[in-house]
XYZ file of C-alpha atoms in Angstrom:
633
model
C -0.069 -0.024 0.014
C 1.245 3.493 -0.841
C 2.237 5.791 2.109
C -0.644 8.443 1.597
C -3.569 6.001 1.774
C -1.843 3.943 4.595
C -1.261 7.240 6.522
C -4.939 8.079 6.281
C -6.082 4.629 7.544
C -3.639 4.667 10.316
C -4.850 8.118 11.444
C -8.337 7.155 11.184
C -7.849 3.941 13.130
C -5.782 5.753 15.747
C -8.742 8.152 16.162
C -11.359 5.241 16.454
C -9.322 3.541 19.142
C -8.951 6.657 21.144
C -12.392 7.769 20.868
C -13.610 4.228 21.639
C -11.652 4.235 24.742
C -12.831 7.576 25.910
C -16.518 6.660 24.973
C -16.055 3.434 26.961
C -15.228 5.340 30.144
C -18.198 7.612 29.529
C -20.568 4.740 28.996
C -19.732 3.550 32.518
C -20.391 6.931 33.979
C -23.710 7.223 32.137
C -24.760 3.781 33.488
C -23.826 4.897 36.990
C -25.703 8.172 36.745
C -28.908 6.538 35.410
C -28.798 4.117 38.318
C -28.268 6.914 40.865
C -30.945 9.131 39.271
C -33.361 6.362 38.423
C -36.112 7.885 40.262
C -35.296 11.495 39.636
C -34.916 11.762 35.847
C -37.875 11.258 33.564
C -37.651 8.930 30.482
C -36.719 11.676 27.975
C -33.787 12.969 30.069
C -32.530 9.463 30.847
C -32.459 8.871 27.167
C -30.629 12.203 26.493
C -27.766 11.234 28.830
C -26.560 9.078 25.921
C -26.150 12.224 23.845
C -22.513 13.054 25.196
C -21.465 9.404 24.262
C -22.576 9.801 20.543
C -20.909 13.261 20.463
C -17.629 11.890 21.930
C -17.557 9.188 19.261
C -18.082 11.672 16.384
C -15.637 14.435 17.514
C -12.544 14.551 15.298
C -11.061 17.011 17.700
C -11.655 18.395 21.214
C -10.202 21.201 23.078
C -8.105 20.612 26.242
C -9.361 21.352 29.745
C -8.229 20.929 33.285
C -11.728 19.851 34.071
C -11.493 16.942 31.700
C -12.199 13.478 33.235
C -9.433 12.086 31.221
C -6.822 13.909 33.318
C -7.790 11.507 36.027
C -8.657 8.419 33.950
C -5.629 8.621 31.609
C -5.772 6.508 28.381
C -2.012 5.846 28.749
C -2.403 4.487 32.219
C -5.451 2.279 31.387
C -4.132 0.876 28.066
C -0.337 1.450 27.869
C 0.027 -1.165 25.253
C -2.392 0.299 22.849
C -1.059 3.924 23.522
C 2.359 2.730 22.888
C 1.254 1.142 19.476
C -0.696 4.253 18.520
C 2.228 6.554 19.254
C 4.154 5.248 16.276
C 4.377 7.776 13.451
C 1.707 7.430 10.871
C 3.873 6.496 8.111
C 6.662 4.878 9.920
C 5.530 1.238 9.683
C 5.183 1.372 6.068
C 8.391 3.365 5.494
C 10.334 1.019 7.650
C 9.355 -1.985 5.526
C 12.309 -0.460 3.475
C 14.407 0.401 6.627
C 17.223 -1.554 7.914
C 18.330 0.029 11.159
C 16.910 0.964 14.601
C 14.643 4.042 14.972
C 16.795 6.430 16.785
C 20.184 5.813 14.845
C 22.558 8.738 15.116
C 24.274 8.001 11.867
C 25.056 10.810 9.594
C 22.643 11.954 6.843
C 25.198 10.933 4.100
C 25.221 7.200 5.526
C 21.454 7.234 5.716
C 20.981 8.065 2.042
C 23.155 5.064 0.932
C 20.154 2.948 1.327
C 17.821 5.105 -0.815
C 19.252 3.695 -4.148
C 17.742 0.307 -3.387
C 14.574 1.658 -1.982
C 12.280 0.000 -4.675
C 14.262 -3.227 -4.672
C 14.034 -3.473 -0.980
C 10.339 -2.883 -1.124
C 9.715 -5.930 -3.508
C 12.240 -8.069 -1.592
C 10.644 -7.320 1.764
C 7.275 -8.074 0.402
C 8.444 -11.417 -1.021
C 9.911 -12.244 2.312
C 6.587 -11.485 3.972
C 4.592 -13.536 1.588
C 6.950 -16.590 1.911
C 6.610 -16.609 5.747
C 3.043 -15.553 6.093
C 1.556 -18.891 7.097
C 3.858 -19.610 9.956
C 5.115 -16.202 11.042
C 2.529 -13.701 9.466
C 1.799 -12.127 12.875
C 5.302 -11.136 13.403
C 5.804 -9.804 9.821
C 2.570 -7.762 10.041
C 3.062 -6.557 13.570
C 0.493 -6.296 16.294
C -0.792 -2.749 15.414
C -1.217 -3.531 11.838
C -2.790 -7.029 12.732
C -5.300 -5.226 14.852
C -6.159 -2.817 12.077
C -6.696 -5.441 9.460
C -9.034 -7.349 11.829
C -10.889 -4.089 12.545
C -11.228 -3.353 8.732
C -12.496 -6.883 8.191
C -15.218 -6.353 10.819
C -16.110 -2.970 9.239
C -16.318 -4.321 5.978
C -18.451 -7.455 7.054
C -20.980 -5.178 8.955
C -21.184 -2.629 6.042
C -21.911 -5.352 3.600
C -24.573 -6.943 5.918
C -26.243 -3.512 6.396
C -26.356 -2.898 2.670
C -27.923 -6.437 2.280
C -30.427 -5.818 5.054
C -31.495 -2.338 3.624
C -31.949 -3.969 0.243
C -34.266 -6.495 1.673
C -36.237 -3.995 3.608
C -36.718 -1.732 0.575
C -37.919 -4.766 -1.427
C -40.365 -5.595 1.305
C -41.677 -2.082 1.360
C -42.076 -1.975 -2.395
C -44.370 -5.098 -2.102
C -46.452 -3.495 0.630
C -50.022 -2.021 -0.013
C -50.825 1.449 0.630
C -53.682 1.781 3.174
C -56.340 4.144 1.503
C -59.440 2.986 3.384
C -61.468 6.295 4.266
C -61.808 5.304 8.048
C -58.074 4.315 8.572
C -56.901 7.298 6.607
C -58.953 9.731 8.454
C -57.486 8.269 11.639
C -54.024 8.353 10.297
C -54.176 12.081 9.394
C -55.765 12.896 12.604
C -52.930 11.529 14.600
C -50.497 13.011 12.352
C -51.854 16.435 13.145
C -52.089 15.649 16.908
C -48.420 14.769 17.063
C -47.343 17.873 14.906
C -45.832 16.129 12.062
C -45.417 18.169 8.942
C -43.571 15.823 6.718
C -45.326 13.612 4.196
C -45.713 10.224 5.588
C -47.115 6.978 3.947
C -49.322 4.438 5.611
C -48.554 0.905 4.254
C -49.753 -2.656 5.157
C -47.135 -5.428 4.828
C -46.532 -8.766 6.598
C -42.860 -8.870 5.543
C -41.675 -5.912 7.695
C -41.727 -6.317 11.585
C -44.517 -3.912 12.630
C -45.914 -1.551 13.639
C -42.769 0.179 12.503
C -41.441 3.372 10.900
C -39.243 3.038 7.907
C -36.898 5.668 6.582
C -36.410 9.175 7.938
C -36.349 11.411 4.839
C -39.499 10.004 3.395
C -40.915 8.039 6.412
C -43.472 5.200 5.962
C -45.606 3.630 8.886
C -45.957 -0.054 8.291
C -48.351 -2.237 10.076
C -49.146 -5.945 9.665
C -52.611 -6.646 7.991
C -53.241 -9.405 10.466
C -52.560 -7.304 13.443
C -54.705 -4.543 11.981
C -57.504 -6.871 11.942
C -57.316 -7.353 15.778
C -57.201 -3.616 16.697
C -60.063 -1.431 17.894
C -60.167 2.092 16.695
C -58.672 3.645 19.962
C -55.925 1.008 19.857
C -54.864 1.923 16.322
C -54.830 5.466 17.431
C -52.405 4.943 20.100
C -50.228 2.912 17.840
C -50.192 5.593 15.326
C -49.497 8.115 17.974
C -46.519 6.096 19.151
C -45.113 5.793 15.490
C -45.649 9.449 14.761
C -43.786 10.226 17.965
C -40.885 8.338 16.430
C -41.152 10.448 13.369
C -41.312 13.703 15.211
C -38.409 12.868 17.224
C -36.245 11.640 14.102
C -35.520 8.310 15.721
C -34.751 6.444 12.431
C -32.061 9.022 11.840
C -30.773 8.696 15.376
C -30.591 4.849 14.981
C -28.562 5.335 11.715
C -25.966 7.289 13.737
C -25.906 4.599 16.331
C -25.568 1.950 13.658
C -22.734 3.657 11.851
C -20.973 4.095 15.335
C -21.288 0.442 15.969
C -19.951 -0.523 12.568
C -16.790 1.581 13.408
C -16.543 0.532 17.032
C -17.821 -3.115 16.671
C -14.984 -4.356 18.749
C -16.026 -2.356 21.926
C -18.718 -4.318 23.966
C -19.420 -1.240 26.120
C -20.750 0.416 22.985
C -23.014 -2.571 22.090
C -24.308 -2.220 25.584
C -24.757 1.608 25.283
C -26.739 1.246 21.999
C -28.887 -1.546 23.551
C -29.600 0.845 26.596
C -30.187 3.858 24.367
C -32.764 1.959 22.340
C -34.501 1.000 25.598
C -34.554 4.656 26.422
C -35.567 5.628 22.967
C -38.794 3.656 23.287
C -39.687 4.977 26.681
C -38.935 8.502 25.527
C -41.307 7.893 22.558
C -44.092 6.694 24.848
C -43.615 9.893 26.838
C -43.846 11.944 23.648
C -46.962 10.104 22.738
C -48.607 10.322 26.166
C -47.880 14.133 26.236
C -50.319 14.468 23.378
C -52.981 12.179 24.755
C -55.180 12.897 27.682
C -54.417 11.461 31.250
C -57.459 9.201 31.008
C -55.913 7.523 28.018
C -52.698 6.585 29.625
C -53.908 3.227 30.863
C -55.515 2.190 27.641
C -52.279 3.199 25.779
C -50.207 0.838 28.147
C -52.740 -2.088 27.477
C -52.545 -1.450 23.769
C -48.699 -1.678 23.863
C -49.009 -4.997 25.798
C -51.455 -6.315 23.180
C -49.104 -5.487 20.418
C -46.184 -7.004 22.039
C -47.961 -10.160 22.761
C -48.932 -10.349 19.154
C -45.603 -9.639 17.843
C -42.361 -8.471 19.425
C -38.786 -8.451 17.651
C -35.471 -7.533 19.131
C -33.806 -7.695 15.610
C -32.853 -3.976 15.053
C -32.128 -2.574 11.733
C -30.918 1.107 11.256
C -33.572 2.113 8.685
C -36.445 0.897 10.829
C -37.756 1.609 14.220
C -40.576 -0.426 15.787
C -42.149 -1.726 18.957
C -39.801 -4.059 20.796
C -39.246 -5.115 24.392
C -38.266 -7.925 26.728
C -40.321 -8.756 29.676
C -38.212 -6.676 31.950
C -38.232 -3.724 29.579
C -41.950 -4.048 29.298
C -42.329 -3.738 33.084
C -40.274 -0.535 33.131
C -42.309 0.908 30.305
C -45.670 0.186 32.078
C -44.340 1.747 35.331
C -43.368 4.880 33.404
C -46.704 4.997 31.627
C -48.670 4.503 34.860
C -46.853 7.405 36.579
C -46.563 9.575 33.626
C -47.783 13.199 33.989
C -47.690 15.668 31.212
C -45.089 18.071 32.455
C -42.558 15.386 32.789
C -41.822 15.510 28.973
C -40.831 19.187 29.138
C -37.699 20.968 30.340
C -35.961 19.570 33.345
C -33.427 21.656 35.197
C -31.935 18.525 36.786
C -31.880 16.814 33.304
C -30.094 19.798 31.512
C -27.657 20.306 34.498
C -26.533 16.668 34.550
C -26.060 16.595 30.720
C -24.108 19.931 30.678
C -21.979 18.788 33.537
C -21.413 15.491 31.932
C -20.307 17.136 28.615
C -18.097 19.572 30.301
C -15.852 16.795 31.716
C -16.110 14.238 28.954
C -16.108 16.241 25.676
C -12.919 17.896 26.414
C -9.382 16.224 26.338
C -6.947 16.001 29.105
C -4.792 19.031 29.650
C -1.713 18.765 27.445
C -2.661 15.301 26.031
C -2.886 16.524 22.440
C 0.258 18.740 22.202
C 2.676 15.986 21.461
C 0.417 14.111 19.241
C -0.503 17.203 17.215
C 3.119 18.075 16.886
C 3.829 14.463 15.578
C 0.964 14.613 13.127
C 2.079 17.989 11.744
C 5.476 16.606 11.305
C 4.256 13.434 9.703
C 2.386 15.389 7.139
C 5.296 17.708 6.190
C 6.646 15.476 3.437
C 5.918 11.825 3.770
C 8.058 10.634 0.940
C 11.111 12.718 2.187
C 10.708 10.911 5.502
C 11.143 7.604 3.784
C 14.186 8.983 2.245
C 15.569 9.404 5.769
C 15.205 5.865 6.774
C 18.372 4.877 8.339
C 21.936 3.472 7.309
C 22.544 0.151 5.716
C 24.747 -2.703 5.813
C 27.288 -2.730 2.886
C 29.473 -5.078 1.199
C 32.792 -4.485 -0.293
C 31.288 -3.070 -3.389
C 29.557 -0.393 -1.394
C 26.038 -1.863 -2.460
C 23.433 -2.886 -0.023
C 23.429 -6.660 0.665
C 19.906 -7.812 1.648
C 18.708 -11.173 2.942
C 15.596 -12.441 4.760
C 17.536 -13.184 7.805
C 19.172 -9.629 7.762
C 15.749 -8.006 7.279
C 14.324 -10.203 10.136
C 17.240 -9.279 12.488
C 16.817 -5.633 11.721
C 13.009 -5.741 12.381
C 13.697 -7.441 15.662
C 16.190 -4.755 16.604
C 13.656 -2.133 15.722
C 11.047 -3.784 17.996
C 13.530 -3.770 20.719
C 14.582 -0.244 20.517
C 11.218 1.349 19.543
C 9.463 1.219 23.212
C 12.564 2.843 24.572
C 12.489 5.527 21.827
C 8.738 6.291 22.423
C 9.366 6.442 26.237
C 12.283 8.797 25.752
C 10.127 11.219 23.342
C 7.271 11.159 25.713
C 9.539 12.167 28.618
C 10.929 14.868 26.516
C 7.438 16.199 25.552
C 6.634 16.543 29.161
C 9.626 18.891 29.709
C 9.044 21.079 26.655
C 6.909 24.141 27.463
C 3.367 24.349 25.853
C 4.157 27.510 23.948
C 7.472 25.775 22.407
C 5.314 22.792 21.281
C 2.747 25.212 19.792
C 5.496 27.246 17.957
C 6.919 23.995 16.476
C 3.482 22.807 15.226
C 2.691 26.256 13.765
C 6.122 26.428 12.058
C 5.725 22.930 10.477
C 2.293 23.790 9.292
C 3.455 27.258 7.865
C 6.300 25.547 5.885
C 4.005 22.841 4.577
C 1.592 25.543 3.332
C 4.482 27.365 1.671
C 5.472 24.250 -0.168
C 1.947 23.620 -1.357
C 1.573 27.187 -2.796
C 5.026 27.596 -4.240
C 6.280 24.107 -4.943
C 9.640 24.992 -3.393
C 11.729 22.829 -1.079
C 12.305 23.844 2.647
C 14.570 22.081 5.199
C 13.896 22.557 8.901
C 16.494 22.184 11.649
C 14.919 21.081 14.895
C 16.478 21.990 18.241
C 14.572 19.167 19.918
C 15.604 16.437 17.490
C 13.851 13.655 19.275
C 10.469 15.542 18.992
C 10.846 15.131 15.236
C 9.700 11.999 13.687
C 12.528 9.198 13.811
C 14.768 11.453 16.204
C 16.323 13.267 13.145
C 17.403 16.920 13.535
C 16.316 17.752 9.942
C 12.967 17.483 8.255
C 11.942 18.198 4.752
C 8.977 19.698 2.890
C 8.858 19.354 -0.981
C 12.209 17.444 -1.382
C 10.467 14.743 -3.519
C 8.539 15.219 -6.803
C 6.338 12.451 -8.246
C 5.176 12.095 -11.910
C 2.562 9.839 -13.399
C 3.584 10.512 -17.034
C 6.967 10.225 -18.535
C 6.612 13.514 -20.353
C 6.123 15.420 -17.149
C 9.044 13.557 -15.632
C 11.431 14.093 -18.476
C 10.537 17.849 -18.759
C 11.685 18.300 -15.106
C 14.622 16.010 -15.320
C 15.871 17.653 -18.522
C 16.087 21.038 -16.723
C 18.458 19.532 -13.987
C 22.352 19.494 -14.041
C 24.250 16.292 -14.157
C 23.162 12.730 -15.193
C 19.464 11.633 -15.486
C 17.639 8.516 -16.495
C 15.730 8.355 -19.672
C 13.207 5.800 -21.076
C 15.229 2.907 -22.467
C 14.554 2.292 -26.169
C 15.143 -1.462 -25.672
C 12.352 -2.091 -23.045
C 10.958 -5.543 -23.363
C 7.683 -5.959 -25.288
C 4.669 -4.898 -23.099
C 6.351 -2.725 -20.596
C 4.940 0.682 -20.144
C 5.820 3.685 -17.981
C 4.213 3.502 -14.523
C 5.675 6.345 -12.358
C 8.804 8.306 -11.497
C 10.321 10.168 -8.618
C 12.889 12.832 -8.337
C 14.450 13.633 -4.951
C 16.684 16.516 -4.073
C 20.214 16.004 -2.742
C 20.304 14.549 0.746
C 23.839 15.476 1.539
C 26.442 18.293 1.047
C 27.414 21.561 2.278
C 23.829 22.868 2.415
C 23.046 20.600 5.361
C 26.073 21.319 7.138
C 25.512 25.149 6.857
C 21.931 24.566 7.959
C 22.839 22.773 10.992
C 25.437 25.303 12.015
C 23.011 28.180 11.315
C 20.242 26.460 13.224
C 22.424 25.835 16.247
C 23.746 29.449 16.199
C 20.067 30.904 15.935
C 18.947 29.027 19.041
C 15.416 28.806 17.498
C 13.286 25.801 18.012
C 12.844 25.370 14.257
C 15.159 26.973 11.895
C 13.883 26.827 8.370
C 15.704 27.534 5.096
C 14.583 27.300 1.493
C 16.644 24.838 -0.514
C 17.255 25.697 -4.281
C 18.562 22.476 -5.764
C 19.274 21.932 -9.512
C 20.720 18.262 -9.411
C 18.858 15.217 -8.421
C 19.937 13.142 -5.440
C 17.755 10.331 -6.416
C 15.818 9.332 -9.542
C 13.540 6.370 -9.702
C 11.802 5.030 -12.889
C 9.229 2.234 -12.786
C 7.867 0.339 -15.698
C 5.404 -2.541 -15.686
C 3.713 -4.917 -18.052
C 0.671 -5.381 -15.842
C 2.138 -8.400 -13.968
C 5.957 -7.691 -13.315
C 7.745 -4.473 -12.639
C 11.065 -3.210 -13.828
C 12.640 -0.400 -11.657
C 15.583 1.841 -12.656
C 17.451 4.041 -10.089
C 20.163 6.697 -10.166
C 21.833 7.823 -6.779
C 24.285 10.725 -6.680
C 27.241 10.124 -4.422
C 27.607 12.619 -1.467
C 31.035 14.063 -0.856
C 33.338 11.702 1.009
C 31.332 8.650 0.304
C 32.938 5.656 -1.326
C 31.646 5.111 -4.764
C 32.992 1.647 -5.545
C 34.608 0.271 -8.638
C 33.461 1.438 -12.109
C 31.355 -0.887 -14.178
C 28.319 -3.052 -13.735
C 27.841 -6.195 -11.623
C 24.938 -8.701 -11.668
C 23.313 -10.529 -8.729
C 20.340 -12.884 -8.566
C 18.422 -14.523 -5.757
C 14.994 -15.834 -4.964
C 13.853 -12.245 -4.469
C 14.783 -11.003 -7.965
C 17.509 -9.978 -10.238
C 19.587 -6.772 -10.186
C 22.358 -5.180 -12.264
C 24.167 -2.283 -10.400
C 27.341 -0.196 -10.705
C 28.702 3.339 -10.978
C 30.442 5.608 -13.248
C 33.406 5.645 -10.920
C 32.864 9.399 -10.292
C 29.494 10.609 -9.083
C 26.695 8.419 -9.637
C 25.390 4.881 -8.803
C 22.884 3.070 -11.083
C 20.816 -0.139 -10.744
C 17.961 -1.938 -12.350
C 15.869 -4.429 -10.649
C 13.185 -6.969 -11.450
C 11.507 -10.165 -10.572
C 10.587 -11.096 -14.060
C 12.305 -13.499 -16.518
C 14.385 -10.738 -18.149
C 17.952 -12.093 -18.819
C 21.162 -10.716 -17.250
C 22.292 -9.466 -20.694
C 18.951 -7.763 -21.294
C 19.153 -5.930 -17.920
C 22.638 -4.674 -18.645
C 21.665 -3.299 -22.031
C 18.430 -1.705 -20.393
C 20.421 0.106 -17.800
C 23.134 1.309 -20.186
C 20.285 2.674 -22.537
C 18.615 4.422 -19.513
C 21.577 6.464 -18.494
C 21.763 10.039 -20.010
C 24.821 12.027 -19.228
């Protein structure tokens, strides 16, 4: 998966996990409040207590406050393992599929860039290693966080497909229903619609295929009732049932159920949220009873309760669908509803000072984040978004053979992954400790500067390099970060237009490409070593600024990647410019082949290294000729 979509999924999954944990705490608090206030709050307000839970789950961002409940119940203290997994940079796991060193390596930028030449080859080789080991060590290869994310995605996909299937069946059943147009029934229907104050257009349909009486849809609602049940009802009983269903429409309960259902799809793994939705639906029915009773006379309350019992004896379903809301209750729930109906008085559905106070107090401590909890995360997120591909270029140093080329094996990759897993928790801990010591205004300044530079790059297309005083606050612990260091092209013409304007050697499309191979994509990255970076570090240290930014005007590529494909196999060409003081190796071309693919690599003996890589059946001789034809000096 490419970094950008992967980053979006990681960010979204991280938000889901965090909001689910915070909402879980809130669910427990709501249940405690409902128990303590069971005789003091009316049905409507007990139901509205679930509103902060829904808002908490839908909030993409929340302000910080010293009043936040999460200052006391810290997510990090409750679930340190999950917190540690979520603290990894959003792209790091994808980028480090290519990386071959621990996360906080202090090696120089020059040594780090040695690995870039083989970025594409390592990608394919690492993927092959993962595929070959999947059945017996897949969990280790994927990693705990990614494994959890895949399981979550599978659950979301399953529930989404099931929801679509159920809705298609519901629509089909509704189409097969018969509109009720009997004068007596139509008159009663419109009378109750007016009594409940419903202004929208509502259809009245008879159907045996839909659990009823029910309301289907919220934009164009339909009240559905079973013809066999209809035949057992007296006029006043039908009046009460219609009052109940119009109360659902008036209160937009179907729309509310859709929101709850979407929340459950995203948070299907959280049992507390399933319990919360179950309790909320119970509260919804009782609040709907209260709404209907508020429009009926006090003398009709007993008859209303008897009608509900009659309907539930005839038919009761606990199978909930998001696009439908209907009568449903267990024996225990029915007992609660009848007690509420018995003791109902008309003023109870109106404003409640106690109810409003409890909801406002609950929201003030649960809809805000812990003080200082978001600063480090926001800083990290801003840094992640600066330039994702340039961060991949800063993956760390490599193991080299005598030729100066990277030697890769499955054992080596596994060893480096193990080393990374051992070092990473310590690195995260060190960064978290450092974040605590950095003043809030400094964190805010760093975040604002990173965002400012990113916006500059988006507007101008220029390259900027930032020197970070707090290196360990920057992703991967580097003192430098980039914005706009890499340019990506989807057509060869766009790539060649840019490449031709650069100084030095470039790669061109080989005239001897095997039949069927077409251009796929290209990347040009600026130099990642040289005097500019030495000067920037010196200037940054001298300035004493938290983040020192400098525009980088470069006219020679540090790395060029060209990719071609025939639809099944990929052919990748790369050119890498040697930094000053870096060993270039012997002039000429070498060939190596393994179960991971074939590669021809070499240098001009002066400034550049070149390589071509593939897993296809292209011969050694063909690869050599392709690489020669691609180099344009």
